Tab-separated table of C-alpha atoms in Angstrom:
chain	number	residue	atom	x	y	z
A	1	UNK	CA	0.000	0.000	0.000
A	2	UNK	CA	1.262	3.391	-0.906
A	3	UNK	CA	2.659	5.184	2.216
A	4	UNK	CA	2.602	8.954	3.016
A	5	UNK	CA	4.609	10.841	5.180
A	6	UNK	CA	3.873	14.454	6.102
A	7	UNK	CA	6.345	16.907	7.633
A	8	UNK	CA	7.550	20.647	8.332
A	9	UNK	CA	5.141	20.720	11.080
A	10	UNK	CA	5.452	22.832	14.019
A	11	UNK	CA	4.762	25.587	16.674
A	12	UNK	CA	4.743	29.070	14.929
A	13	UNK	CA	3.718	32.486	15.872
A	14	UNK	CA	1.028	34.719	13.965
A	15	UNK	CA	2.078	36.033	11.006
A	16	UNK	CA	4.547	33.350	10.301
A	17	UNK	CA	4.848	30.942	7.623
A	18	UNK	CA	5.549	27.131	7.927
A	19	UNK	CA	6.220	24.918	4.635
A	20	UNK	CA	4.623	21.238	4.400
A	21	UNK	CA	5.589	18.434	2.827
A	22	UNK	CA	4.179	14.892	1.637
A	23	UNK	CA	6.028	12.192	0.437
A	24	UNK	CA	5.193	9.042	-0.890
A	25	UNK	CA	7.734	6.020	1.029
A	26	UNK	CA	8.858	3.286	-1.665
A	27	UNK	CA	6.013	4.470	-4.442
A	28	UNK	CA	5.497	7.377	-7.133
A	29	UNK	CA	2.789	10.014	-7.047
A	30	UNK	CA	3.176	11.246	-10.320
A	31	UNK	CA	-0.281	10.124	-11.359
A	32	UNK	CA	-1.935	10.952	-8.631
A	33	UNK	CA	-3.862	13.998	-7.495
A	34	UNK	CA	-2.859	15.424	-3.975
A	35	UNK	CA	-4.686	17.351	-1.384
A	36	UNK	CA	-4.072	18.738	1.717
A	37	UNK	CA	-6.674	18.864	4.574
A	38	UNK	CA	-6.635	19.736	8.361
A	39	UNK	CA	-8.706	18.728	11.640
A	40	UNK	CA	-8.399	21.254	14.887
A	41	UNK	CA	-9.918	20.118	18.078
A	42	UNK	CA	-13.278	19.568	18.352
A	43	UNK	CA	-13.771	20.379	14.576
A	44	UNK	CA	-15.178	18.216	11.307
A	45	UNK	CA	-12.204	17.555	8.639
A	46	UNK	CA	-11.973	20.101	6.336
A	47	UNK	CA	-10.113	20.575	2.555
A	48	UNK	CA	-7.390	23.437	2.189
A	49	UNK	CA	-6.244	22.620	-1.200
A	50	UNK	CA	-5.661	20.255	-4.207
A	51	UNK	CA	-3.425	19.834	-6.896
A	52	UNK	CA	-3.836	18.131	-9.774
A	53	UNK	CA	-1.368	15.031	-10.992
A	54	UNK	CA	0.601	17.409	-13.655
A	55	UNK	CA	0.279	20.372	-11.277
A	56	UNK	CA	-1.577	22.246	-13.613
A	57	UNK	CA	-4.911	22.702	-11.809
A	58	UNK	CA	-5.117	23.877	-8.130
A	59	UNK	CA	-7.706	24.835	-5.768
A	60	UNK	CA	-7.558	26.383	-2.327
A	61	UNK	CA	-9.998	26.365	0.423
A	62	UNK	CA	-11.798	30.279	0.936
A	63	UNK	CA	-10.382	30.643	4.529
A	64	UNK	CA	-6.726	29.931	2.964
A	65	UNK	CA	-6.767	31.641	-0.560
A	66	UNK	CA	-4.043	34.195	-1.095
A	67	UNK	CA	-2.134	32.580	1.851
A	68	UNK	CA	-1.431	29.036	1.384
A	69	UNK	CA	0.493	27.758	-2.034
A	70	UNK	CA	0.380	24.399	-3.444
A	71	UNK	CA	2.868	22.842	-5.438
A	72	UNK	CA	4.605	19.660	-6.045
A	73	UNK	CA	8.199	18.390	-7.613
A	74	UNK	CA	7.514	15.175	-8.935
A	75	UNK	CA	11.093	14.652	-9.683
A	76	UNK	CA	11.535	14.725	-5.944
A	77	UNK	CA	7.926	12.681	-5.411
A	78	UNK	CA	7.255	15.306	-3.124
A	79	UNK	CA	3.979	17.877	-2.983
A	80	UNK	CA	4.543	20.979	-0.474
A	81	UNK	CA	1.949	23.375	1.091
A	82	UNK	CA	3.508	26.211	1.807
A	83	UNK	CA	1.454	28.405	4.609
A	84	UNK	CA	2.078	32.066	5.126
A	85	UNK	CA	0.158	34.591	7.000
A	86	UNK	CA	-0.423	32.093	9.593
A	87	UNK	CA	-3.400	32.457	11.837
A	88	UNK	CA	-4.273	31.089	14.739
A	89	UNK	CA	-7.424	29.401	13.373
A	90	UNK	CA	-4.815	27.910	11.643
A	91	UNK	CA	-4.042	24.983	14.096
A	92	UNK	CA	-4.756	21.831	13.299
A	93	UNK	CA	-3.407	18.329	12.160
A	94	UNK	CA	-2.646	18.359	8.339
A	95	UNK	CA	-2.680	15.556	6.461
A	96	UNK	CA	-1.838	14.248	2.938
A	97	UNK	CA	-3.737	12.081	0.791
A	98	UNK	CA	-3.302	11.203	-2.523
A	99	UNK	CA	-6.074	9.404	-5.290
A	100	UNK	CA	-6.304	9.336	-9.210
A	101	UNK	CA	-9.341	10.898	-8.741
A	102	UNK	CA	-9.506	14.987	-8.979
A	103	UNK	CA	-13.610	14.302	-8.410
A	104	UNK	CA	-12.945	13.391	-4.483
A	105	UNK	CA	-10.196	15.929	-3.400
A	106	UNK	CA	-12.865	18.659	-2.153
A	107	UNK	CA	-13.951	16.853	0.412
A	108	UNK	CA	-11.305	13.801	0.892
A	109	UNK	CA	-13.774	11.571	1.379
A	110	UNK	CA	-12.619	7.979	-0.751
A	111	UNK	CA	-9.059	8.881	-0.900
A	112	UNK	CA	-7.375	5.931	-1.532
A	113	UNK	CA	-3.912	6.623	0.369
A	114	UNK	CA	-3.762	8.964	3.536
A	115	UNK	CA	-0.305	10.159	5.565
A	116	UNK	CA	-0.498	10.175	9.404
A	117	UNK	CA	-0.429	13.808	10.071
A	118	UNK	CA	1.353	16.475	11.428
A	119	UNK	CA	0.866	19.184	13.822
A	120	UNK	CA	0.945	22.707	13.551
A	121	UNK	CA	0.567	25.180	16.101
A	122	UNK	CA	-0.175	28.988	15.361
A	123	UNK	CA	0.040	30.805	19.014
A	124	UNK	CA	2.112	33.962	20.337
């Protein structure tokens, strides 16, 4: 099974930026479309962004446009989300998942290949 690993997590202030990364252990991604997605406490799952296998086609979550960049190297079999402006309503666990299916990355939901996760923490 293809394996995920997210990193670049962390405890930043407001205002800061943080870059993630997700990459695939022992497989390729290069057909596969990415997206990034958080949970915070007490909160429902929610999308930030999705990029398409080529990384021609992108999409960003309203609370994150203009702030958050998606991109991937697939050279490097590597997709990064790189966060700036950094809120505190920011804070969650991100994770990775990866499908050939652009049709489920809004939402996640039937993703066939999810990372574990990693923490970041927006505070002063």
């Amino acid at each position: 099974q293809l394996q995920l690993v997210e990193s670049g997590g962390g405890l930043v202030q407001p205002g800061g930026s943080l870059r993630l990364s997700c990459a695939a252990s022992g497989f390729t991604l290069n057909y596969y479309v990415i997206g990034w997605f958080r949970q915070a406490p007490g909160k429902e799952r929610e999308g930030v962004s999705c990029i398409s296998s080529s990384g021609g086609t992108t999409n960003y979550a309203d609370s994150v446009k203009g702030r958050f960049t998606i991109s991937r190297d697939n050279a490097k079999n590597t997709v990064y989300l790189q966060m700036n402006s950094l809120k505190p309503e920011d804070t969650a666990v991100y994770y990775c998942a990866a499908d050939p299916s652009w049709v489920l990355c809004s939402h996640g939901r039937g993703m066939g290949y999810w990372g574990k996760g990693t923490l970041v923490t927006v505070s002063s």
